[in-house]
Coordinates of C-alpha atoms in Angstrom, one line a residue:
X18 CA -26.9 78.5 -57.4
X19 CA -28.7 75.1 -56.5
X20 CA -27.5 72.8 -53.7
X21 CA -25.7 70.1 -54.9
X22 CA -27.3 67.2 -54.2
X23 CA -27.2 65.4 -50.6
X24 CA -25.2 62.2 -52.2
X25 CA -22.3 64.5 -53.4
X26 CA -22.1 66.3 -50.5
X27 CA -21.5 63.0 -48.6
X28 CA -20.0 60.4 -50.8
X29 CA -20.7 56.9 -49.6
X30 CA -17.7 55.4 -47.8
X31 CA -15.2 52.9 -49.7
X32 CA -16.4 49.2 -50.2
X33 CA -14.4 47.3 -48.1
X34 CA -13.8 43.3 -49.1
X35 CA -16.6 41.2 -47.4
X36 CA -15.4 38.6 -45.4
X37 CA -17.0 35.3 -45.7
X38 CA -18.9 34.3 -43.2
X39 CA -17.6 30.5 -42.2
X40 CA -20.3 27.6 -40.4
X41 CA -18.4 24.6 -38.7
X42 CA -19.4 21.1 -39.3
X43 CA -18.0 18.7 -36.5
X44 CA -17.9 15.3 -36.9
X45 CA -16.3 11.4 -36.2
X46 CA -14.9 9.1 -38.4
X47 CA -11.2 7.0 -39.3
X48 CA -8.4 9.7 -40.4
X49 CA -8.0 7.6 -43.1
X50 CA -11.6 7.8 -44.7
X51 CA -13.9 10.2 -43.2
X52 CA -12.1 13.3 -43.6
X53 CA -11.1 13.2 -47.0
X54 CA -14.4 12.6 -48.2
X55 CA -16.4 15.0 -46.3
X56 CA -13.1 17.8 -47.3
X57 CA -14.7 16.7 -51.3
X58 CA -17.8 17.2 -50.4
X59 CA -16.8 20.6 -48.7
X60 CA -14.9 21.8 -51.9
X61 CA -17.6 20.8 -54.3
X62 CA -20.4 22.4 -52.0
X63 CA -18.5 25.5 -52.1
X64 CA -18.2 25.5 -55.5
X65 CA -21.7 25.5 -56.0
X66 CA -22.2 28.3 -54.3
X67 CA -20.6 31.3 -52.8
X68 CA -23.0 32.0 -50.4
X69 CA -21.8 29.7 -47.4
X70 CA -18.2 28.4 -46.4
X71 CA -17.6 25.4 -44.4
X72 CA -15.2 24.3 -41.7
X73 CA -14.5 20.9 -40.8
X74 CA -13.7 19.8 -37.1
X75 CA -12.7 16.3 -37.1
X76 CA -13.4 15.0 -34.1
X77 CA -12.0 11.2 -33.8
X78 CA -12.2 10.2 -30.4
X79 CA -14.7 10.9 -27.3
X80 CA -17.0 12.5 -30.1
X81 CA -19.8 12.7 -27.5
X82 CA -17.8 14.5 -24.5
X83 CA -16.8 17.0 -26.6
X84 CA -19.9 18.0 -28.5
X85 CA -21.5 18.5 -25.1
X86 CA -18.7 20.3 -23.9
X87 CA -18.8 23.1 -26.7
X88 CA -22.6 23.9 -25.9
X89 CA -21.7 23.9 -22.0
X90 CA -19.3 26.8 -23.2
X91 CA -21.4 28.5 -25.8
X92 CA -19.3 27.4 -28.7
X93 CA -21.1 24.9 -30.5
X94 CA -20.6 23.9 -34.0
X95 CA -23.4 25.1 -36.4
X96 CA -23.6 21.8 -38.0
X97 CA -22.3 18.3 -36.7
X98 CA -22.6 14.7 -36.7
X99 CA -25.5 13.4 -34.4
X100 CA -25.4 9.8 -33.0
X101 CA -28.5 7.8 -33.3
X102 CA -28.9 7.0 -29.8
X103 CA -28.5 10.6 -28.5
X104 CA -30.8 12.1 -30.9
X105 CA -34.2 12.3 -29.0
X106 CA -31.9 13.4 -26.2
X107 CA -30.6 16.3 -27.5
X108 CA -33.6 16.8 -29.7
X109 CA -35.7 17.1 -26.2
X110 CA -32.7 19.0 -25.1
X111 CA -33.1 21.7 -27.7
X112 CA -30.0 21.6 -29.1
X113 CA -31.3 21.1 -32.6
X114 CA -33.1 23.4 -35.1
X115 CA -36.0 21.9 -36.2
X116 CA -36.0 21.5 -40.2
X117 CA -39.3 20.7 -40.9
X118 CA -40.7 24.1 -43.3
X119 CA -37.3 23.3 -44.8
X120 CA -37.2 20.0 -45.8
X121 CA -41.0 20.0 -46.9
X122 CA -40.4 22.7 -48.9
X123 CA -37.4 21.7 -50.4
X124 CA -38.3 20.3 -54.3
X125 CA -35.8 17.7 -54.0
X126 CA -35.2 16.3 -50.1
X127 CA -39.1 16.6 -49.9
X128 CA -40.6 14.7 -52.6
X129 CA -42.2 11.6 -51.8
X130 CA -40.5 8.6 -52.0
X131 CA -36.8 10.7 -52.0
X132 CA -35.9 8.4 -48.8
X133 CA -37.0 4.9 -47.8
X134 CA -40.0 5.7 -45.4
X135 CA -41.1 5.4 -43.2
X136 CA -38.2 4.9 -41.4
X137 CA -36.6 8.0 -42.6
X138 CA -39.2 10.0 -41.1
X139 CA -39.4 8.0 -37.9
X140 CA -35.5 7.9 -36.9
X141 CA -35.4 12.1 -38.0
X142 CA -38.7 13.1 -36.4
X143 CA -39.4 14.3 -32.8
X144 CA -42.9 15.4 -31.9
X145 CA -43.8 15.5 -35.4
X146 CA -40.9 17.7 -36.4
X147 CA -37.7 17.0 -38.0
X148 CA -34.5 17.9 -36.3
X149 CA -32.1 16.1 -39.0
X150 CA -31.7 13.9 -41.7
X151 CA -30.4 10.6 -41.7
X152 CA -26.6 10.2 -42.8
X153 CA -27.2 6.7 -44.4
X154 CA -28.1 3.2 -43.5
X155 CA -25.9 1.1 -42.1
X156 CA -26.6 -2.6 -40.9
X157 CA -24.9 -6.2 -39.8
X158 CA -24.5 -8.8 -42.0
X159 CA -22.1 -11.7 -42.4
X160 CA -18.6 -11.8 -44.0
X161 CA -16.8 -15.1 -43.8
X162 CA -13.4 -16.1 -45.4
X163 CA -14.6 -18.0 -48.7
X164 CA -11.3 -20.1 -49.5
X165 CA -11.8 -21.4 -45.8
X166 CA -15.2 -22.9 -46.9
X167 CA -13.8 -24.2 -49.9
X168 CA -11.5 -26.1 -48.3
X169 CA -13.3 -27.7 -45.6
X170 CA -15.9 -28.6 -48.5
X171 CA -19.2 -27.0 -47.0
X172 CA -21.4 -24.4 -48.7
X173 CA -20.8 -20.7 -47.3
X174 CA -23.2 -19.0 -46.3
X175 CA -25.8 -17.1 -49.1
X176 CA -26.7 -13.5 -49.9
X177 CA -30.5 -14.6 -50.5
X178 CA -32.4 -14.5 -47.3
X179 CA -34.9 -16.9 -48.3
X180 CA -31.7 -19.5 -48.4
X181 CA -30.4 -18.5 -45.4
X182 CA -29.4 -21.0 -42.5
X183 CA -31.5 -21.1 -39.4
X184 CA -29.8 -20.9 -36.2
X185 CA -29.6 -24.7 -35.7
X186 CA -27.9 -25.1 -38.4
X187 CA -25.6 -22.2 -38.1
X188 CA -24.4 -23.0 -34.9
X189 CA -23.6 -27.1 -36.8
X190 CA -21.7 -24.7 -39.3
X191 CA -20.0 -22.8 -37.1
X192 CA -18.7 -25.9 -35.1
X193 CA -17.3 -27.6 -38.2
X194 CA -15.5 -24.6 -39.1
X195 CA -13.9 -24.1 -35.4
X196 CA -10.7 -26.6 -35.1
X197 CA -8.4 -27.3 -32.2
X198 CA -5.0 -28.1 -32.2
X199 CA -5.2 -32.0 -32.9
X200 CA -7.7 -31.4 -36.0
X201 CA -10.9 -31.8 -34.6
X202 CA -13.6 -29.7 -35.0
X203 CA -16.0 -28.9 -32.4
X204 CA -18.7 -31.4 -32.9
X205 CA -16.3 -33.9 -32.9
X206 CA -15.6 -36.2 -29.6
X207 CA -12.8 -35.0 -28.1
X208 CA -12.8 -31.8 -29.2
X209 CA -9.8 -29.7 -27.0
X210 CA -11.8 -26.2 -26.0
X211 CA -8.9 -25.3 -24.7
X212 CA -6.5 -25.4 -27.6
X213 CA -8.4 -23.8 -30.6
X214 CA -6.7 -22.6 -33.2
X215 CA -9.8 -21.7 -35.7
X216 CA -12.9 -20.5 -34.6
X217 CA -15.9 -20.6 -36.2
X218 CA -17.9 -16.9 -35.8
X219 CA -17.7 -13.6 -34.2
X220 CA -20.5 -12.1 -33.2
X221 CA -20.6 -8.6 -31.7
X222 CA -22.8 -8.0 -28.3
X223 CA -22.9 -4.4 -28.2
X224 CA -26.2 -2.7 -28.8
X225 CA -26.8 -3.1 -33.1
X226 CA -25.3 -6.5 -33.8
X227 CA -27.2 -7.9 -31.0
X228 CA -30.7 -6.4 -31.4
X229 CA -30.5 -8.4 -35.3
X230 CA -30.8 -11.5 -32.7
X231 CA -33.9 -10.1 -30.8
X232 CA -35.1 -8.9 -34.0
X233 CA -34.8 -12.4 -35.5
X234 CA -36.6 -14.3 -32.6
X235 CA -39.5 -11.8 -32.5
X236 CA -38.4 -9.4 -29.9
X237 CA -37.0 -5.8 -29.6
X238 CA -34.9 -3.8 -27.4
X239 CA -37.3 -0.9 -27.1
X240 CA -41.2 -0.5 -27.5
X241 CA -41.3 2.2 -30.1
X242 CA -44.7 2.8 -28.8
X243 CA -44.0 3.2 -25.0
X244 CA -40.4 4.3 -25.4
X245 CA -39.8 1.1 -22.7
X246 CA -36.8 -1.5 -22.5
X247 CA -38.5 -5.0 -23.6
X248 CA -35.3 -6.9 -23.1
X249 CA -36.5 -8.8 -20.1
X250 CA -38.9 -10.7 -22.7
X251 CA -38.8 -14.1 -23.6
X252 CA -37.6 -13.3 -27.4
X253 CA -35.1 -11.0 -26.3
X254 CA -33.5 -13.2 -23.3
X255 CA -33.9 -16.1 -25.5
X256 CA -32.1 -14.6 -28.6
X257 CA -29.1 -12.6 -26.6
X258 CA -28.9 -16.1 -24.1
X259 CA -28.4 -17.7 -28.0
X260 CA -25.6 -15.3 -28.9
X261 CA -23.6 -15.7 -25.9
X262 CA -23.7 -19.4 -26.0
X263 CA -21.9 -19.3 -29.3
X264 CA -18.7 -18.6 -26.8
X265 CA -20.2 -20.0 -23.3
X266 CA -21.5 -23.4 -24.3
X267 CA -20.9 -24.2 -28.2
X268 CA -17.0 -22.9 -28.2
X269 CA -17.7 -21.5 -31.8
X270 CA -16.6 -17.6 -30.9
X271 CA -13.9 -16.4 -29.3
X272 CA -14.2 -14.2 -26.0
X273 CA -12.6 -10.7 -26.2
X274 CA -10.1 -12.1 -24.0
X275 CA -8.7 -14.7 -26.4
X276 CA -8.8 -12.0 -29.2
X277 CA -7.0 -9.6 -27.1
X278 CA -4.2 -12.8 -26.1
X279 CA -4.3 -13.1 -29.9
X280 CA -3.2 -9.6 -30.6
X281 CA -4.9 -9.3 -34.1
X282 CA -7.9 -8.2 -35.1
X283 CA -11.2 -9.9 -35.9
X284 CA -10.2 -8.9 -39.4
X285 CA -6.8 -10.2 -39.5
X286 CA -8.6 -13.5 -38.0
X287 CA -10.8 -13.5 -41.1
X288 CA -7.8 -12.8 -43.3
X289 CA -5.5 -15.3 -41.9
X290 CA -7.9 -18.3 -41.6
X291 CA -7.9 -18.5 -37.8
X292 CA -11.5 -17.2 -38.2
X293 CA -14.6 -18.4 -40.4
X294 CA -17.3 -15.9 -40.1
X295 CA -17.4 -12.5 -38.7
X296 CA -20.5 -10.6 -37.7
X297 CA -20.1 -6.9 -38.3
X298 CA -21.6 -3.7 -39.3
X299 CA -21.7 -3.1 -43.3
X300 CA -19.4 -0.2 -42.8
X301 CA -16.5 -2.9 -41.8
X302 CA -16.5 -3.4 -45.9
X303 CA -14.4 -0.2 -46.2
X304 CA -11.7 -2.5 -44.8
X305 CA -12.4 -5.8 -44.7
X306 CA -12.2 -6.0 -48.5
X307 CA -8.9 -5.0 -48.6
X308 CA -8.0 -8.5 -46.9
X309 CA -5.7 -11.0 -49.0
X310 CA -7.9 -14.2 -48.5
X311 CA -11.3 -14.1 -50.2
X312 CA -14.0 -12.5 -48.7
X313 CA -17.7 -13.3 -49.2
X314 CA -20.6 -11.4 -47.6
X315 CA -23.8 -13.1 -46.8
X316 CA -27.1 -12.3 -44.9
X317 CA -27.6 -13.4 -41.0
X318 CA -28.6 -16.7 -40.2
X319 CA -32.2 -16.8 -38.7
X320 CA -33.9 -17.7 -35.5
X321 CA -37.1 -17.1 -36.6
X322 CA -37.7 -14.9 -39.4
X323 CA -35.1 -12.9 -41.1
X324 CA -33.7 -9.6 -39.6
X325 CA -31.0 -6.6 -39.1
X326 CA -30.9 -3.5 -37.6
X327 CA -31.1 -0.4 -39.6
X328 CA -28.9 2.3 -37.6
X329 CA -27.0 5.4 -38.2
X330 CA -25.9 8.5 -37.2
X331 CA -27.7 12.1 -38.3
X332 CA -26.6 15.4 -40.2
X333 CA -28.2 18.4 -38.2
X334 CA -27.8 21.9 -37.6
X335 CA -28.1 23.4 -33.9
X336 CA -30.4 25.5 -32.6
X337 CA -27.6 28.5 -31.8
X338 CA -26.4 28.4 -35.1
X339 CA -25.5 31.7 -36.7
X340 CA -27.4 31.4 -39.6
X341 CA -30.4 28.9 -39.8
X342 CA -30.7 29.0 -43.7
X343 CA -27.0 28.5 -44.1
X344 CA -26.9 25.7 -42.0
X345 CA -29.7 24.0 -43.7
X346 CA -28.5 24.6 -47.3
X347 CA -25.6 22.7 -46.1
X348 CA -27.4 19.5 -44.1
X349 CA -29.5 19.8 -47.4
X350 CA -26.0 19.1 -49.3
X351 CA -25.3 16.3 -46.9
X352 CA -28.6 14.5 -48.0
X353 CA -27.7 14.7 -52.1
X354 CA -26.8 11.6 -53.7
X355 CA -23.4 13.6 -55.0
X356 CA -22.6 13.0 -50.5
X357 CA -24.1 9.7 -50.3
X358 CA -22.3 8.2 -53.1
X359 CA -19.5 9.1 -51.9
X360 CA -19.1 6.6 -49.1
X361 CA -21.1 4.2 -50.5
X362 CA -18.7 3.5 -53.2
X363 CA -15.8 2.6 -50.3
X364 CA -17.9 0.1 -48.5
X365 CA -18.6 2.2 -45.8
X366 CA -22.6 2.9 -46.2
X367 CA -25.4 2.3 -48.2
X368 CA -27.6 4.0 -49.6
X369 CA -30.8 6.0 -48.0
X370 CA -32.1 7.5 -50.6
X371 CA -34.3 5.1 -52.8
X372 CA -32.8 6.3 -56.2
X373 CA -29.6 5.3 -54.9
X374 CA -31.3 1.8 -53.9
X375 CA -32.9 0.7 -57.5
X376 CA -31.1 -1.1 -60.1
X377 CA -30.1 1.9 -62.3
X378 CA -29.0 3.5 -59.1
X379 CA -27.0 1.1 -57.8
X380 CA -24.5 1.2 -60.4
X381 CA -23.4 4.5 -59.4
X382 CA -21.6 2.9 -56.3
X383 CA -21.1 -0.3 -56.1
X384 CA -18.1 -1.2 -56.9
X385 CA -16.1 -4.4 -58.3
X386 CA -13.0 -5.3 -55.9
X387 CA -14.7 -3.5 -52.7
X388 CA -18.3 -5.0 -53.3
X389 CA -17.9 -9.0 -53.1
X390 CA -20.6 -10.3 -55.7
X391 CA -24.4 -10.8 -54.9
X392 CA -24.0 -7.8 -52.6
X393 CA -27.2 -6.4 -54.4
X394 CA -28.8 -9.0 -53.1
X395 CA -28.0 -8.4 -49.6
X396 CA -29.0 -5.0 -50.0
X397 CA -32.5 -5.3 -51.8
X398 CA -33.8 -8.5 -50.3
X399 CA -32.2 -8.6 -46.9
X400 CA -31.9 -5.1 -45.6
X401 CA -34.1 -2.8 -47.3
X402 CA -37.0 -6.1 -46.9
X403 CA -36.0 -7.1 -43.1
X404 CA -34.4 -4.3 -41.8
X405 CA -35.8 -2.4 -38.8
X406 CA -34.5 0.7 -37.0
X407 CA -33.5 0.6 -33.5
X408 CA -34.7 3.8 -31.8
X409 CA -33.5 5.1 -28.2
X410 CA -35.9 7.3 -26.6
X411 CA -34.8 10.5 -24.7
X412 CA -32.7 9.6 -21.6
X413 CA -31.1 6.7 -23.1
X414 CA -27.1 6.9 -22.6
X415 CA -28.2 6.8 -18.7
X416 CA -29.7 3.6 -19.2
X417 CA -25.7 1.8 -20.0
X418 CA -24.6 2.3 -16.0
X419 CA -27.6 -0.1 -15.8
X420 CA -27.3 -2.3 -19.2
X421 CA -24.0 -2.8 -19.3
X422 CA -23.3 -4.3 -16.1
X423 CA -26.4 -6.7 -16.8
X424 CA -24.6 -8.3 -20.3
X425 CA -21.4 -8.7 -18.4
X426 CA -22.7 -11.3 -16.3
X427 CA -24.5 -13.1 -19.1
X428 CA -20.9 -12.7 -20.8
X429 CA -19.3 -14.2 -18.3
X430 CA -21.1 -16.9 -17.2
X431 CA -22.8 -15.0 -13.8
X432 CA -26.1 -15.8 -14.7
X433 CA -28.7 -16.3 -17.7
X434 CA -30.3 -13.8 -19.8
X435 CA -33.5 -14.3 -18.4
X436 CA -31.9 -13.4 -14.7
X437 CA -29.7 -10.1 -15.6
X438 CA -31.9 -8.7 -17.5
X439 CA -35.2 -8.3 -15.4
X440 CA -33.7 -6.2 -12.3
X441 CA -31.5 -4.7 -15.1
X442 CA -34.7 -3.5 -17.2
X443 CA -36.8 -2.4 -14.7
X444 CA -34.0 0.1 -13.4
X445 CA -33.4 1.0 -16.5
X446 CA -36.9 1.7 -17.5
X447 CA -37.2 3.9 -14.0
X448 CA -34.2 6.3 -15.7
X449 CA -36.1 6.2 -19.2
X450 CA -39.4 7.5 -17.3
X451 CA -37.9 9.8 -15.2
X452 CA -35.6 11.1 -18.2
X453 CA -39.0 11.4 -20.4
X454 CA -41.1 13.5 -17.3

């Protein structure tokens, strides 16, 4: 008789249930906000496909510490969040898996014109390779509390930066708008510093708000070409001396000290009329327009020529991920307008992707009662016309033991801008050149 053949002689074993393979995606944000939209996002990529499953670690405070922590121990996530100004670092680091055959080859992410370029390219590239993809665009512009303005009878602000107010005039604004305790405002004779109990502005000094003032006079805070600090120039000393004097010589802005003695925040300031104008980030609409009083928006005041800082962070896979492709298909996900739109709609971003940016777009996410009107106008005109990214080179976090130091004594009063910044620069500089060897 014949041999029965090999396959009945040894039947295969039994299929046993696959288990899913599951790729983490660590990342920042408010409890509040953050997490529920990236868990929709989660759900509907996963309902797209069956191929990849995705875990969410929320990561809300000391973000940095701990991402660096898990590839000290082996354990890093396969996707994460990656902060603008640590990028190159980790980028030169190798950290990140470069994306480039990917994205280029991708008939969506990699058509031209899919992002506003170049700065897309420029703020996701490394040595001519991509290592992530941009989250969004975020940038400062001005909110101020509109029934304040209405009652002291002056024009607020506009959207339209070709009708916005040069600096001169700003800072008149600003001290019409700041009121002591007997009534008067600050250009007024007499004027009480010491008992104020409206202030005109709030402008941030940390790295973004105050780079849209070195923008604005000409400067920069790096040399995109030469990877250098240029804050010891004359436009950048000039501009960041201008932003501190709004609290040092022209009493419009309170110090973080009064705001701290005050124990609200700059929005309950704006909300409760003890505070005209705020400087802030675009993502502070998510809650700022939830305040009772009216709020407007409004592009920056000039020094001389329009400006803000395009900034935020990046969606990118690590280099020891456990599965390149599936770590790709889902930073590719990230980068869809379903993603974007989602936190555009709450205020918190705009938009990075150009479809998103046009007319027909726009309607998509903005959105009446969070989006005050002529927002579009901020948006198309001021932003995507003036806005420039603000790119740290490789090495840069070591640069704040030097930098930070340097605007506390221009905060304070210690000495000008012109006089902390130069030692402060050139030490800085030192780290950037030894960090980049």
């Amino acid at each position: 008789a014949a041999a029965a053949p090999a396959a009945a002689q040894n039947p295969p074993p039994p299929r046993l249930p696959q288990v899913q393979p599951t790729y983490t995606f660590m990342g920042w944000g408010a409890p509040r906000r953050r997490p529920r939209g990236v868990k929709a996002a989660i759900k509907q990529f996963e309902s797209e496909q069956s191929a990849v499953k995705v875990q969410w670690l929320h990561t809300p405070d000391r973000y940095a510490e701990k991402f660096l922590a898990s590839v000290a121990a082996n354990t890093p996530p396969d996707t994460a969040f990656i902060g603008s100004g640590d990028f190159r670092t980790y980028t030169r680091d190798g950290l990140l898996l470069d994306i480039t055959n990917n994205l280029k080859a991708d008939p969506l992410l990699g058509k031209a014109g899919y992002f506003l370029e170049p700065q897309e390219e420029s703020r996701c590239t490394y040595k001519g390779a991509w290592y992530g993809i941009g989250s969004c665009w975020v940038a400062p512009h001005l909110y101020y509390n509109a029934d304040m303005f209405k009652k002291a009878n002056i024009e607020p602000p506009s959207s339209d930066p070709d009708k916005i107010w040069g600096w001169d005039q700003f800072v008149e604004i600003a001290k019409q708008m700041t009121i002591d305790g007997n009534g008067k405002n600050a250009a007024d004779s007499g004027f009480d510093a010491n008992n104020i109990v409206q202030w005109g502005v709030s402008w941030p000094t940390w790295s973004l708000p105050m780079h849209t003032a070195i923008l604005s006079n000409g400067g920069d805070w790096i040399d995109p070409t030469s990877g250098q600090l240029v804050l010891d120039k004359p436009e950048a000393t000039d501009a960041i001396q201008a932003v501190f004097d709004l609290m040092l010589k022209h009493k419009v802005m309170p110090s973080d000290d009064v705001v701290k003695q005050l124990g609200i925040s700059v929005a309950q300031m704006l909300e409760t009329g003890k505070l005209a104008m705020a400087v802030d980030g675009s993502w502070a609409l998510s809650w700022l327009y939830k305040i009772k009083a009216t709020l407007g928006t409004a592009s920056l005041p000039k020094m001389k020529t329009p400006a803000t800082t395009l900034q935020a962070h990046l969606h990118s896979a690590l280099k020891a991920t456990k599965s390149p492709d599936a770590a790709w298909q889902w930073v590719r996900f990230l980068s869809t307008p379903y993603y974007q739109t989602l936190f555009c709609k709450i205020g918190l971003w705009l938009p990075s992707q150009t479809a998103l940016m046009s007319e027909e777009g726009q309607k998509q996410w903005i959105t009446k009662g969070v989006h005050p009107e002529g927002y579009d106008v901020i948006l198309n005109k001021f932003v995507g016309k003036y806005g420039k990214v603000l790119y740290m080179p490789p090495g840069y976090p070591k640069t704040d033991k030097v930098l930070v130091p340097a605007f506390d004594r221009v905060r304070i009063g210690e000495a000008t801008a012109a006089d902390a910044m130069k030692p402060a620069v050139e030490e800085a500089n030192k780290i950037l050149a030894e960090e980049g060897k």
